Amino acid sequence: MIEPAIIGLRFVQYAGATILFGLSLFLLHALPAAGAASPSRLPWARWVLAGGAALLALGSALAIAAQASLFEGSLARGFTLEAMGSVVSYMTLGQAAAARAVLALAALLVVILASPGRATLVATATLGAGATASLAWLGHAAATEGTLGWIHLGSDILHLLAATVWLGALAGFALLLGSPDAPGKREALHQGLHGFSGLGSVLVAVLLLTGVVNSWVLVGPDRIGEIAATGYGRLLLLKIALFLLMVCLAAANRFRHTPRLGQVLAGGDTAGAVSALRLSVGLEAAAGAAILAVVAWLGTLAPPAAG
């Protein structure tokens, strides 16, 4: 019962970080600073960011309690301050979770108390970046020793940051596509899609490079041929397949759906172009959510190189 809860809480933390960091960056850089489609004019922006921060803070705190319960062998004993304090005091995983909860709570206060605007988004993105980086201690990277351990940890942090930026942007596009039309919204949507395409290519490159580094360490070059023989390996292959699906959908958005929207904006019915984008972005976001679930599970399994 406790182990599935740990996997679920990992997913909650990944999702919260995606919203807090990734969506903050999207709102900061992909949308116009003024007008109906500016972040300060979007009614959902503040509350979605607040929800992401709250989700991350709560998930991190409950993860400490779940880890304590696993060691104590009892939910009742795991939720005591003494047991949770031991996890924070003696485990880097617990220390990272505590830091993550503090950063997420700080971001929540900023979102609630500060006036909507660029400075608020800079603050939430900065706090979100720190919280996202701390998620590396949820995985196997923190257990790798020596110089290779530092390389692995750095690679995992970059992997997490790139992934949350991509998924956060997808969340932003999905919310824009699902919200009521406003003057200039579809133009801003096209501008955001067009502007994100270059960054998206960089993110894919970073994810590929860091993914190769992480797999080299966790699977090992001598075990690549046997990867499908382990549960970890099969989940990793599923993650790769979902990633490739996301790349294909992103390519369709960049080279087909976004240019089509640009063409009809000059004069024509945009409903068909927006519907195609909505379907493609929705599928890409669903694949991204599935990857987060797979990664949450992978972090609880022993990698082939450990054997």
Tab-separated table of C-alpha atoms in Angstrom:
chain	number	residue	atom	x	y	z
A	1	MET	CA	0.000	0.000	0.000
A	2	ILE	CA	2.803	2.426	0.885
A	3	GLU	CA	4.907	1.786	-2.228
A	4	PRO	CA	2.075	2.637	-4.688
A	5	ALA	CA	1.479	5.781	-2.625
A	6	ILE	CA	5.146	6.733	-3.052
A	7	ILE	CA	4.840	6.307	-6.834
A	8	GLY	CA	1.658	8.393	-6.850
A	9	LEU	CA	3.293	11.142	-4.801
A	10	ARG	CA	6.257	11.196	-7.167
A	11	PHE	CA	3.838	11.793	-10.029
A	12	VAL	CA	2.112	14.572	-8.074
A	13	GLN	CA	5.455	16.297	-7.492
A	14	TYR	CA	6.472	16.029	-11.146
A	15	ALA	CA	3.100	17.442	-12.205
A	16	GLY	CA	3.293	20.286	-9.694
A	17	ALA	CA	6.810	21.222	-10.822
A	18	THR	CA	5.689	21.153	-14.451
A	19	ILE	CA	2.992	23.726	-13.704
A	20	LEU	CA	5.026	25.898	-11.342
A	21	PHE	CA	8.216	26.098	-13.417
A	22	GLY	CA	7.190	25.198	-16.956
A	23	LEU	CA	3.957	27.169	-17.093
A	24	SER	CA	5.585	30.197	-15.424
A	25	LEU	CA	8.230	30.281	-18.158
A	26	PHE	CA	5.583	29.840	-20.832
A	27	LEU	CA	3.533	32.761	-19.528
A	28	LEU	CA	6.680	34.850	-19.172
A	29	HIS	CA	8.172	34.317	-22.616
A	30	ALA	CA	5.560	32.952	-25.023
A	31	LEU	CA	2.727	35.446	-24.546
A	32	PRO	CA	2.533	39.195	-25.226
A	33	ALA	CA	3.269	41.504	-22.288
A	34	ALA	CA	0.070	43.484	-22.874
A	35	GLY	CA	-3.348	42.900	-24.361
A	36	ALA	CA	-6.168	40.405	-23.909
A	37	ALA	CA	-3.803	37.424	-24.179
A	38	SER	CA	-1.201	38.769	-21.729
A	39	PRO	CA	-0.659	36.647	-18.580
A	40	SER	CA	-2.133	39.293	-16.268
A	41	ARG	CA	-5.387	39.252	-18.282
A	42	LEU	CA	-5.817	35.476	-18.307
A	43	PRO	CA	-8.281	34.600	-15.507
A	44	TRP	CA	-6.928	31.079	-15.084
A	45	ALA	CA	-3.192	31.871	-14.934
A	46	ARG	CA	-2.937	32.846	-11.266
A	47	TRP	CA	-5.063	29.975	-9.987
A	48	VAL	CA	-3.387	27.312	-12.098
A	49	LEU	CA	0.043	28.454	-10.880
A	50	ALA	CA	-1.228	28.501	-7.297
A	51	GLY	CA	-2.605	24.994	-7.774
A	52	GLY	CA	0.720	23.757	-9.134
A	53	ALA	CA	2.633	25.258	-6.212
A	54	ALA	CA	0.183	23.811	-3.675
A	55	LEU	CA	0.320	20.403	-5.365
A	56	LEU	CA	4.115	20.404	-5.235
A	57	ALA	CA	4.274	21.525	-1.598
A	58	LEU	CA	1.683	18.992	-0.442
A	59	GLY	CA	3.175	16.184	-2.521
A	60	SER	CA	6.654	16.850	-1.130
A	61	ALA	CA	5.441	16.894	2.479
A	62	LEU	CA	3.408	13.718	2.031
A	63	ALA	CA	6.374	12.059	0.296
A	64	ILE	CA	8.422	12.573	3.459
A	65	ALA	CA	5.650	10.975	5.513
A	66	ALA	CA	5.305	8.089	3.047
A	67	GLN	CA	9.044	7.410	3.150
A	68	ALA	CA	8.940	7.483	6.947
A	69	SER	CA	5.984	5.072	6.913
A	70	LEU	CA	7.944	2.712	4.666
A	71	PHE	CA	10.794	2.607	7.181
A	72	GLU	CA	8.514	2.370	10.212
A	73	GLY	CA	6.287	-0.259	8.610
A	74	SER	CA	3.183	1.652	9.657
A	75	LEU	CA	1.284	4.653	8.327
A	76	ALA	CA	0.414	5.788	11.839
A	77	ARG	CA	4.054	5.834	12.984
A	78	GLY	CA	5.270	7.301	9.694
A	79	PHE	CA	3.145	10.416	10.074
A	80	THR	CA	4.712	11.368	13.404
A	81	LEU	CA	7.038	14.374	13.592
A	82	GLU	CA	9.803	12.149	14.959
A	83	ALA	CA	9.703	9.734	12.012
A	84	MET	CA	9.409	12.491	9.414
A	85	GLY	CA	12.199	14.416	11.120
A	86	SER	CA	14.469	11.385	10.843
A	87	VAL	CA	13.876	11.194	7.075
A	88	VAL	CA	14.735	14.877	6.698
A	89	SER	CA	17.744	14.680	9.016
A	90	TYR	CA	19.406	11.539	7.681
A	91	MET	CA	18.336	11.178	4.032
A	92	THR	CA	19.274	13.461	1.151
A	93	LEU	CA	15.940	12.469	-0.400
A	94	GLY	CA	14.171	13.881	2.661
A	95	GLN	CA	16.278	17.037	2.707
A	96	ALA	CA	15.533	17.647	-0.978
A	97	ALA	CA	11.811	17.096	-0.368
A	98	ALA	CA	11.823	19.551	2.543
A	99	ALA	CA	13.630	22.172	0.446
A	100	ARG	CA	11.180	21.552	-2.388
A	101	ALA	CA	8.190	22.040	-0.087
A	102	VAL	CA	9.620	25.328	1.220
A	103	LEU	CA	10.291	26.624	-2.309
A	104	ALA	CA	6.801	25.618	-3.443
A	105	LEU	CA	5.187	27.299	-0.428
A	106	ALA	CA	7.184	30.461	-1.119
A	107	ALA	CA	5.959	30.394	-4.721
A	108	LEU	CA	2.379	29.891	-3.529
A	109	LEU	CA	2.635	32.972	-1.316
A	110	VAL	CA	4.063	35.000	-4.202
A	111	VAL	CA	1.217	33.979	-6.514
A	112	ILE	CA	-1.460	34.752	-3.924
A	113	LEU	CA	-0.055	37.973	-2.464
A	114	ALA	CA	1.807	39.661	-5.327
A	115	SER	CA	0.157	41.588	-8.135
A	116	PRO	CA	0.008	39.698	-11.445
A	117	GLY	CA	2.817	40.725	-13.744
A	118	ARG	CA	6.263	39.982	-15.060
A	119	ALA	CA	8.016	40.260	-11.672
A	120	THR	CA	5.652	37.688	-10.172
A	121	LEU	CA	6.294	35.246	-13.012
A	122	VAL	CA	10.066	35.730	-12.712
A	123	ALA	CA	9.792	34.888	-9.009
A	124	THR	CA	7.629	31.790	-9.523
A	125	ALA	CA	9.835	30.571	-12.383
A	126	THR	CA	12.973	31.005	-10.255
A	127	LEU	CA	11.481	29.221	-7.252
A	128	GLY	CA	10.065	26.570	-9.574
A	129	ALA	CA	13.462	25.984	-11.172
A	130	GLY	CA	14.994	25.296	-7.766
A	131	ALA	CA	12.149	22.978	-6.810
A	132	THR	CA	12.386	21.136	-10.133
A	133	ALA	CA	16.151	20.680	-9.809
A	134	SER	CA	15.640	19.111	-6.373
A	135	LEU	CA	13.567	16.354	-7.997
A	136	ALA	CA	16.846	14.812	-9.186
A	137	TRP	CA	17.198	13.456	-5.640
A	138	LEU	CA	13.982	11.478	-6.188
A	139	GLY	CA	15.689	9.322	-8.807
A	140	HIS	CA	18.802	7.189	-9.061
A	141	ALA	CA	21.166	10.042	-9.951
A	142	ALA	CA	21.737	10.981	-6.311
A	143	ALA	CA	22.917	7.427	-5.542
A	144	THR	CA	25.683	7.352	-8.172
A	145	GLU	CA	29.073	7.868	-6.540
A	146	GLY	CA	32.262	9.700	-7.484
A	147	THR	CA	32.853	11.930	-10.483
A	148	LEU	CA	30.368	9.910	-12.512
A	149	GLY	CA	27.801	10.670	-9.825
A	150	TRP	CA	28.193	14.425	-10.281
A	151	ILE	CA	27.928	14.046	-14.059
A	152	HIS	CA	24.828	11.898	-13.666
A	153	LEU	CA	23.250	14.318	-11.191
A	154	GLY	CA	23.923	17.325	-13.424
A	155	SER	CA	22.552	15.472	-16.430
A	156	ASP	CA	19.415	14.499	-14.532
A	157	ILE	CA	18.814	18.086	-13.388
A	158	LEU	CA	19.100	19.331	-16.984
A	159	HIS	CA	16.769	16.525	-18.098
A	160	LEU	CA	14.175	17.535	-15.513
A	161	LEU	CA	14.377	21.245	-16.340
A	162	ALA	CA	14.043	20.629	-20.087
A	163	ALA	CA	11.140	18.218	-19.615
A	164	THR	CA	9.180	20.553	-17.339
A	165	VAL	CA	9.664	23.490	-19.716
A	166	TRP	CA	8.264	21.414	-22.594
A	167	LEU	CA	5.359	19.975	-20.609
A	168	GLY	CA	4.598	23.325	-18.987
A	169	ALA	CA	4.365	24.928	-22.421
A	170	LEU	CA	1.977	22.169	-23.506
A	171	ALA	CA	-0.173	22.906	-20.461
A	172	GLY	CA	-0.181	26.581	-21.414
A	173	PHE	CA	-1.153	25.907	-25.013
A	174	ALA	CA	-3.873	23.478	-23.906
A	175	LEU	CA	-5.326	26.057	-21.511
A	176	LEU	CA	-5.267	28.743	-24.196
A	177	LEU	CA	-6.937	26.429	-26.693
A	178	GLY	CA	-9.592	25.464	-24.160
A	179	SER	CA	-10.412	28.976	-22.932
A	180	PRO	CA	-13.030	31.274	-24.501
A	181	ASP	CA	-11.937	33.431	-27.399
A	182	ALA	CA	-10.868	36.992	-26.709
A	183	PRO	CA	-9.605	39.716	-29.042
A	184	GLY	CA	-6.074	38.854	-30.102
A	185	LYS	CA	-6.054	35.435	-28.424
A	186	ARG	CA	-5.640	33.395	-31.582
A	187	GLU	CA	-2.945	35.753	-32.855
A	188	ALA	CA	-1.135	35.360	-29.523
A	189	LEU	CA	-1.567	31.590	-29.753
A	190	HIS	CA	0.023	31.562	-33.202
A	191	GLN	CA	2.827	33.835	-32.008
A	192	GLY	CA	3.469	31.578	-29.024
A	193	LEU	CA	3.506	28.415	-31.125
A	194	HIS	CA	5.810	29.970	-33.693
A	195	GLY	CA	8.135	31.356	-31.026
A	196	PHE	CA	8.271	28.096	-29.085
A	197	SER	CA	9.281	26.016	-32.107
A	198	GLY	CA	12.942	27.042	-31.908
A	199	LEU	CA	13.127	26.481	-28.157
A	200	GLY	CA	11.338	23.169	-28.625
A	201	SER	CA	14.141	21.937	-30.886
A	202	VAL	CA	16.707	22.870	-28.223
A	203	LEU	CA	14.687	21.076	-25.544
A	204	VAL	CA	14.502	17.896	-27.638
A	205	ALA	CA	18.282	18.003	-28.143
A	206	VAL	CA	18.884	18.467	-24.398
A	207	LEU	CA	16.493	15.633	-23.546
A	208	LEU	CA	18.161	13.305	-26.056
A	209	LEU	CA	21.682	14.080	-24.833
A	210	THR	CA	20.882	13.838	-21.133
A	211	GLY	CA	18.717	10.775	-21.738
A	212	VAL	CA	21.668	9.005	-23.362
A	213	VAL	CA	23.936	9.943	-20.435
A	214	ASN	CA	21.415	8.770	-17.848
A	215	SER	CA	20.728	5.501	-19.686
A	216	TRP	CA	24.456	4.856	-20.126
A	217	VAL	CA	24.899	5.082	-16.354
A	218	LEU	CA	21.735	3.258	-15.275
A	219	VAL	CA	21.569	0.528	-17.914
A	220	GLY	CA	25.239	0.168	-18.839
A	221	PRO	CA	26.649	-0.298	-22.350
A	222	ASP	CA	27.145	-4.023	-21.796
A	223	ARG	CA	23.462	-4.554	-20.911
A	224	ILE	CA	21.801	-2.620	-23.736
A	225	GLY	CA	20.984	-5.833	-25.608
A	226	GLU	CA	19.199	-7.239	-22.548
A	227	ILE	CA	17.187	-4.119	-21.733
A	228	ALA	CA	13.817	-5.727	-22.452
A	229	ALA	CA	14.528	-8.538	-19.990
A	230	THR	CA	13.945	-6.369	-16.909
A	231	GLY	CA	10.946	-4.438	-15.648
A	232	TYR	CA	13.056	-1.286	-15.510
A	233	GLY	CA	14.169	-1.783	-19.093
A	234	ARG	CA	10.647	-2.344	-20.394
A	235	LEU	CA	9.414	0.808	-18.686
A	236	LEU	CA	12.376	2.720	-20.110
A	237	LEU	CA	11.491	1.501	-23.608
A	238	LEU	CA	7.895	2.637	-23.031
A	239	LYS	CA	9.178	6.061	-21.979
A	240	ILE	CA	11.295	6.293	-25.142
A	241	ALA	CA	8.310	5.306	-27.310
A	242	LEU	CA	6.132	7.973	-25.678
A	243	PHE	CA	8.905	10.541	-26.138
A	244	LEU	CA	9.157	9.720	-29.845
A	245	LEU	CA	5.374	10.082	-30.129
A	246	MET	CA	5.633	13.530	-28.539
A	247	VAL	CA	8.390	14.520	-30.977
A	248	CYS	CA	6.218	13.456	-33.936
A	249	LEU	CA	3.226	15.406	-32.618
A	250	ALA	CA	5.421	18.444	-31.938
A	251	ALA	CA	6.751	18.255	-35.501
A	252	ALA	CA	3.181	18.166	-36.823
A	253	ASN	CA	2.357	21.239	-34.754
A	254	ARG	CA	5.413	23.102	-35.997
A	255	PHE	CA	5.344	22.245	-39.683
A	256	ARG	CA	1.638	21.734	-40.339
A	257	HIS	CA	-0.814	23.077	-37.773
A	258	THR	CA	0.966	26.322	-36.824
A	259	PRO	CA	1.552	27.469	-40.451
A	260	ARG	CA	-2.064	26.600	-41.249
A	261	LEU	CA	-3.295	28.758	-38.364
A	262	GLY	CA	-1.099	31.609	-39.583
A	263	GLN	CA	-2.556	31.365	-43.071
A	264	VAL	CA	-6.196	31.479	-41.986
A	265	LEU	CA	-5.626	34.306	-39.484
A	266	ALA	CA	-5.154	36.688	-42.422
A	267	GLY	CA	-8.698	35.989	-43.498
A	268	GLY	CA	-10.690	32.842	-43.140
A	269	ASP	CA	-12.293	30.409	-40.737
A	270	THR	CA	-9.841	29.604	-37.955
A	271	ALA	CA	-12.118	27.027	-36.298
A	272	GLY	CA	-10.737	24.073	-38.267
A	273	ALA	CA	-7.111	25.047	-37.657
A	274	VAL	CA	-7.745	25.557	-33.941
A	275	SER	CA	-9.555	22.202	-33.664
A	276	ALA	CA	-6.621	20.394	-35.290
A	277	LEU	CA	-4.212	22.120	-32.916
A	278	ARG	CA	-6.399	21.304	-29.928
A	279	LEU	CA	-6.378	17.592	-30.802
A	280	SER	CA	-2.638	17.473	-31.485
A	281	VAL	CA	-1.685	19.421	-28.348
A	282	GLY	CA	-4.069	17.309	-26.270
A	283	LEU	CA	-2.488	14.068	-27.497
A	284	GLU	CA	1.001	15.440	-26.913
A	285	ALA	CA	0.073	16.526	-23.385
A	286	ALA	CA	-1.458	13.097	-22.664
A	287	ALA	CA	1.748	11.401	-23.809
A	288	GLY	CA	3.713	13.764	-21.568
A	289	ALA	CA	1.533	12.923	-18.572
A	290	ALA	CA	2.066	9.219	-19.285
A	291	ILE	CA	5.834	9.804	-19.302
A	292	LEU	CA	5.609	11.443	-15.867
A	293	ALA	CA	3.770	8.368	-14.577
A	294	VAL	CA	6.414	6.049	-16.064
A	295	VAL	CA	9.249	8.112	-14.575
A	296	ALA	CA	7.541	8.089	-11.176
A	297	TRP	CA	7.513	4.277	-11.331
A	298	LEU	CA	11.049	3.968	-12.725
A	299	GLY	CA	12.465	5.803	-9.725
A	300	THR	CA	11.330	2.988	-7.427
A	301	LEU	CA	12.919	0.151	-9.456
A	302	ALA	CA	16.518	-1.024	-9.436
A	303	PRO	CA	18.209	-0.216	-12.774
A	304	PRO	CA	20.049	-2.992	-14.663
A	305	ALA	CA	23.465	-1.486	-13.849
A	306	ALA	CA	22.739	-1.946	-10.142
A	307	GLY	CA	22.702	-5.708	-10.608
